[in-house]
PDB file of C-alpha atoms in Angstrom:
ATOM      1  CA  MET Z1248       2.162 -17.404   0.427  1.00 57.00           C
ATOM      2  CA  THR Z1249      -0.751 -16.107   2.530  1.00 67.00           C
ATOM      3  CA  ASN Z1250       1.656 -15.772   5.579  1.00 88.00           C
ATOM      4  CA  ALA Z1251       4.197 -13.750   3.321  1.00 88.00           C
ATOM      5  CA  VAL Z1252       1.413 -11.544   2.227  1.00 92.00           C
ATOM      6  CA  ASN Z1253       0.079 -10.774   5.854  1.00 92.00           C
ATOM      7  CA  ALA Z1254       3.756 -10.362   7.031  1.00 91.00           C
ATOM      8  CA  MET Z1255       4.331  -7.643   4.344  1.00 92.00           C
ATOM      9  CA  LEU Z1256       1.006  -5.920   5.033  1.00 93.00           C
ATOM     10  CA  ALA Z1257       1.717  -5.913   8.709  1.00 92.00           C
ATOM     11  CA  GLY Z1258       5.004  -4.427   8.031  1.00 92.00           C
ATOM     12  CA  LEU Z1259       3.509  -1.841   5.950  1.00 94.00           C
ATOM     13  CA  GLN Z1260       0.784  -0.852   8.423  1.00 93.00           C
ATOM     14  CA  GLN Z1261       3.631  -0.625  11.126  1.00 93.00           C
ATOM     15  CA  ALA Z1262       5.688   1.629   8.849  1.00 94.00           C
ATOM     16  CA  VAL Z1263       2.670   3.899   8.271  1.00 95.00           C
ATOM     17  CA  LYS Z1264       1.701   3.952  12.045  1.00 94.00           C
ATOM     18  CA  THR Z1265       5.176   5.044  12.954  1.00 93.00           C
ATOM     19  CA  ASP Z1266       5.327   8.039  10.549  1.00 94.00           C
ATOM     20  CA  VAL Z1267       4.070  11.026  12.143  1.00 95.00           C
ATOM     21  CA  GLU Z1268       3.567  13.119   9.062  1.00 93.00           C
ATOM     22  CA  LEU Z1269       1.496  10.459   7.259  1.00 94.00           C
ATOM     23  CA  MET Z1270      -0.545   9.658  10.337  1.00 94.00           C
ATOM     24  CA  ALA Z1271      -1.239  13.353  10.744  1.00 93.00           C
ATOM     25  CA  ALA Z1272      -2.843  13.279   7.336  1.00 92.00           C
ATOM     26  CA  LEU Z1273      -4.649   9.861   7.812  1.00 92.00           C
ATOM     27  CA  GLY Z1274      -5.862  10.138  11.288  1.00 88.00           C
ATOM     28  CA  PRO Z1275      -6.243   7.191  13.599  1.00 87.00           C
ATOM     29  CA  GLN Z1276      -7.288   4.836  10.693  1.00 85.00           C
ATOM     30  CA  GLY Z1277      -3.803   4.876   9.175  1.00 88.00           C
ATOM     31  CA  LEU Z1278      -3.528   2.199   6.426  1.00 90.00           C
ATOM     32  CA  SER Z1279      -6.530   0.052   6.269  1.00 88.00           C
ATOM     33  CA  ASP Z1280      -7.287  -3.211   4.713  1.00 82.00           C
ATOM     34  CA  ARG Z1281     -11.091  -2.863   5.208  1.00 75.00           C
ATOM     35  CA  THR Z1282     -13.992  -0.342   4.849  1.00 67.00           C
ATOM     36  CA  ILE Z1283     -14.071   1.784   7.981  1.00 67.00           C
ATOM     37  CA  ARG Z1284     -17.540   3.498   8.567  1.00 67.00           C
ATOM     38  CA  PRO Z1285     -17.802   6.321   8.576  1.00 69.00           C
ATOM     39  CA  GLN Z1286     -15.025   6.852   6.220  1.00 78.00           C
ATOM     40  CA  ARG Z1287     -12.771   9.672   6.774  1.00 86.00           C
ATOM     41  CA  PHE Z1288     -10.712  11.244   4.096  1.00 92.00           C
ATOM     42  CA  PRO Z1289      -7.961  11.298   3.105  1.00 94.00           C
ATOM     43  CA  ALA Z1290      -7.848   7.428   3.309  1.00 93.00           C
ATOM     44  CA  LEU Z1291      -5.228   4.864   2.361  1.00 95.00           C
ATOM     45  CA  VAL Z1292      -6.598   1.531   1.773  1.00 94.00           C
ATOM     46  CA  VAL Z1293      -5.223  -1.803   0.508  1.00 95.00           C
ATOM     47  CA  GLY Z1294      -6.655  -2.639  -2.731  1.00 94.00           C
ATOM     48  CA  SER Z1295      -5.992  -5.960  -4.614  1.00 95.00           C
ATOM     49  CA  VAL Z1296      -3.209  -8.198  -3.650  1.00 95.00           C
ATOM     50  CA  GLU Z1297      -2.048 -11.024  -5.828  1.00 95.00           C
ATOM     51  CA  ALA Z1298       0.634 -13.439  -4.640  1.00 93.00           C
ATOM     52  CA  ARG Z1299       2.541 -15.892  -6.904  1.00 92.00           C
ATOM     53  CA  ASP Z1300       5.066 -18.367  -6.232  1.00 88.00           C
ATOM     54  CA  PHE Z1301       8.596 -17.124  -6.848  1.00 84.00           C
ATOM     55  CA  SER Z1302      10.608 -19.979  -5.326  1.00 81.00           C
ATOM     56  CA  THR Z1303      13.908 -20.994  -6.596  1.00 78.00           C
ATOM     57  CA  GLY Z1304      15.928 -24.213  -6.277  1.00 78.00           C
ATOM     58  CA  GLU Z1305      17.425 -22.789  -3.231  1.00 80.00           C
ATOM     59  CA  ALA Z1306      14.878 -20.782  -1.384  1.00 77.00           C
ATOM     60  CA  ASP Z1307      11.108 -20.625  -1.031  1.00 81.00           C
ATOM     61  CA  GLY Z1308       9.721 -17.239  -2.259  1.00 85.00           C
ATOM     62  CA  ALA Z1309       6.796 -15.184  -3.222  1.00 90.00           C
ATOM     63  CA  GLU Z1310       6.175 -12.264  -5.633  1.00 95.00           C
ATOM     64  CA  ILE Z1311       3.461  -9.985  -4.285  1.00 96.00           C
ATOM     65  CA  LEU Z1312       1.616  -7.465  -6.381  1.00 97.00           C
ATOM     66  CA  LEU Z1313      -0.155  -4.926  -4.378  1.00 97.00           C
ATOM     67  CA  THR Z1314      -2.393  -2.036  -5.150  1.00 97.00           C
ATOM     68  CA  LEU Z1315      -2.808   0.874  -2.554  1.00 96.00           C
ATOM     69  CA  GLU Z1316      -5.627   3.238  -2.996  1.00 95.00           C
ATOM     70  CA  ALA Z1317      -5.203   6.839  -1.867  1.00 95.00           C
ATOM     71  CA  TRP Z1318      -8.546   8.541  -1.511  1.00 94.00           C
ATOM     72  CA  SER Z1319      -9.354  12.241  -1.144  1.00 95.00           C
ATOM     73  CA  ALA Z1320     -12.463  14.336  -0.847  1.00 94.00           C
ATOM     74  CA  VAL Z1321     -10.402  17.427  -1.942  1.00 95.00           C
ATOM     75  CA  SER Z1322      -8.256  16.927  -5.030  1.00 96.00           C
ATOM     76  CA  ARG Z1323      -6.176  14.558  -7.120  1.00 96.00           C
ATOM     77  CA  ARG Z1324      -3.064  16.372  -5.879  1.00 96.00           C
ATOM     78  CA  GLU Z1325      -3.831  15.372  -2.264  1.00 96.00           C
ATOM     79  CA  ALA Z1326      -4.450  11.620  -3.325  1.00 96.00           C
ATOM     80  CA  GLU Z1327      -1.147  11.718  -5.280  1.00 97.00           C
ATOM     81  CA  GLY Z1328       0.577  13.087  -2.501  1.00 96.00           C
ATOM     82  CA  LEU Z1329      -0.541  10.376  -0.162  1.00 96.00           C
ATOM     83  CA  VAL Z1330       1.127   8.052  -2.553  1.00 97.00           C
ATOM     84  CA  ALA Z1331       4.160   9.896  -2.553  1.00 97.00           C
ATOM     85  CA  GLU Z1332       4.384   9.940   1.223  1.00 96.00           C
ATOM     86  CA  PHE Z1333       3.575   6.257   1.500  1.00 96.00           C
ATOM     87  CA  MET Z1334       6.545   5.677  -0.992  1.00 96.00           C
ATOM     88  CA  ARG Z1335       8.754   7.697   1.265  1.00 96.00           C
ATOM     89  CA  VAL Z1336       7.702   5.555   4.210  1.00 95.00           C
ATOM     90  CA  ALA Z1337       8.031   2.295   2.389  1.00 94.00           C
ATOM     91  CA  ASP Z1338      11.573   2.868   1.394  1.00 92.00           C
ATOM     92  CA  GLY Z1339      12.400   2.336   5.195  1.00 89.00           C
ATOM     93  CA  LEU Z1340      10.747  -1.024   5.439  1.00 90.00           C
ATOM     94  CA  PRO Z1341      12.909  -3.541   7.554  1.00 89.00           C
ATOM     95  CA  GLU Z1342      14.475  -6.259   5.710  1.00 90.00           C
ATOM     96  CA  MET Z1343      12.890  -8.935   8.002  1.00 90.00           C
ATOM     97  CA  LEU Z1344       9.156  -9.120   8.185  1.00 88.00           C
ATOM     98  CA  ASP Z1345       7.919 -11.686  10.684  1.00 86.00           C
ATOM     99  CA  GLY Z1346      10.095 -14.492   9.522  1.00 86.00           C
ATOM    100  CA  PHE Z1347      10.294 -13.463   5.900  1.00 90.00           C
ATOM    101  CA  ARG Z1348      13.060 -11.521   4.195  1.00 91.00           C
ATOM    102  CA  LEU Z1349      11.843  -8.618   1.946  1.00 92.00           C
ATOM    103  CA  VAL Z1350      14.165  -8.818  -1.175  1.00 93.00           C
ATOM    104  CA  ASN Z1351      12.592  -5.731  -2.748  1.00 93.00           C
ATOM    105  CA  PHE Z1352       9.649  -3.454  -2.732  1.00 95.00           C
ATOM    106  CA  ARG Z1353       9.127  -1.395  -5.810  1.00 96.00           C
ATOM    107  CA  HIS Z1354       6.628   1.133  -7.160  1.00 97.00           C
ATOM    108  CA  ARG Z1355       5.376   0.012 -10.554  1.00 97.00           C
ATOM    109  CA  ARG Z1356       2.760   2.606 -11.505  1.00 97.00           C
ATOM    110  CA  THR Z1357       0.353   5.293 -10.292  1.00 97.00           C
ATOM    111  CA  VAL Z1358      -3.077   5.947 -11.972  1.00 97.00           C
ATOM    112  CA  SER Z1359      -5.201   8.791 -10.587  1.00 97.00           C
ATOM    113  CA  ARG Z1360      -8.768   9.752 -11.476  1.00 96.00           C
ATOM    114  CA  ARG Z1361     -12.023  11.344 -10.154  1.00 96.00           C
ATOM    115  CA  GLU Z1362     -14.935   8.867  -9.273  1.00 94.00           C
ATOM    116  CA  VAL Z1363     -17.829  10.303 -11.113  1.00 94.00           C
ATOM    117  CA  LYS Z1364     -20.545   8.668  -8.814  1.00 93.00           C
ATOM    118  CA  THR Z1365     -18.935   9.818  -5.471  1.00 90.00           C
ATOM    119  CA  GLY Z1366     -16.982  12.972  -6.705  1.00 93.00           C
ATOM    120  CA  LEU Z1367     -13.919  11.497  -4.660  1.00 95.00           C
ATOM    121  CA  PHE Z1368     -10.467  11.521  -6.175  1.00 96.00           C
ATOM    122  CA  VAL Z1369      -8.376   8.238  -5.825  1.00 96.00           C
ATOM    123  CA  ALA Z1370      -4.774   7.455  -6.872  1.00 97.00           C
ATOM    124  CA  GLU Z1371      -4.193   3.716  -7.394  1.00 97.00           C
ATOM    125  CA  ALA Z1372      -0.390   2.851  -6.893  1.00 98.00           C
ATOM    126  CA  GLY Z1373       0.835  -0.617  -7.904  1.00 98.00           C
ATOM    127  CA  PHE Z1374       3.762  -2.145  -6.123  1.00 98.00           C
ATOM    128  CA  ARG Z1375       5.863  -5.233  -6.512  1.00 97.00           C
ATOM    129  CA  ALA Z1376       7.431  -7.033  -3.605  1.00 95.00           C
ATOM    130  CA  VAL Z1377       9.723 -10.128  -3.401  1.00 94.00           C
ATOM    131  CA  VAL Z1378       9.873 -11.968  -0.275  1.00 92.00           C
ATOM    132  CA  GLU Z1379      11.643 -15.183   0.697  1.00 90.00           C
TER     133      GLU Z1379
END
């Protein structure tokens, strides 16, 4: 399942990198799966990833629950706007991802808040993907 997760994350990173509008907002860091110092805002970061066996009698498969964090130093609106732009880009994900077939990629929920300690705004967007 790790390979399926890595293939999906690589596909997402590539989709973000090829989108001019989203990259203009994010800068060269694009979609990151690690902390970059110094951090530049706004930022789009891979949060938690959970993979589950989703095999059938006929095919191997995985269900991937992914959380993306959109960070802003300006406003909740900017953080939520990054999620909306990411969702637009994710709609164009290719079906084939490094040997895996993406069956679906769906938005589940978005929760936004202001982090009291840092004063930053974050929108956490949950997604569900099925690959085989």
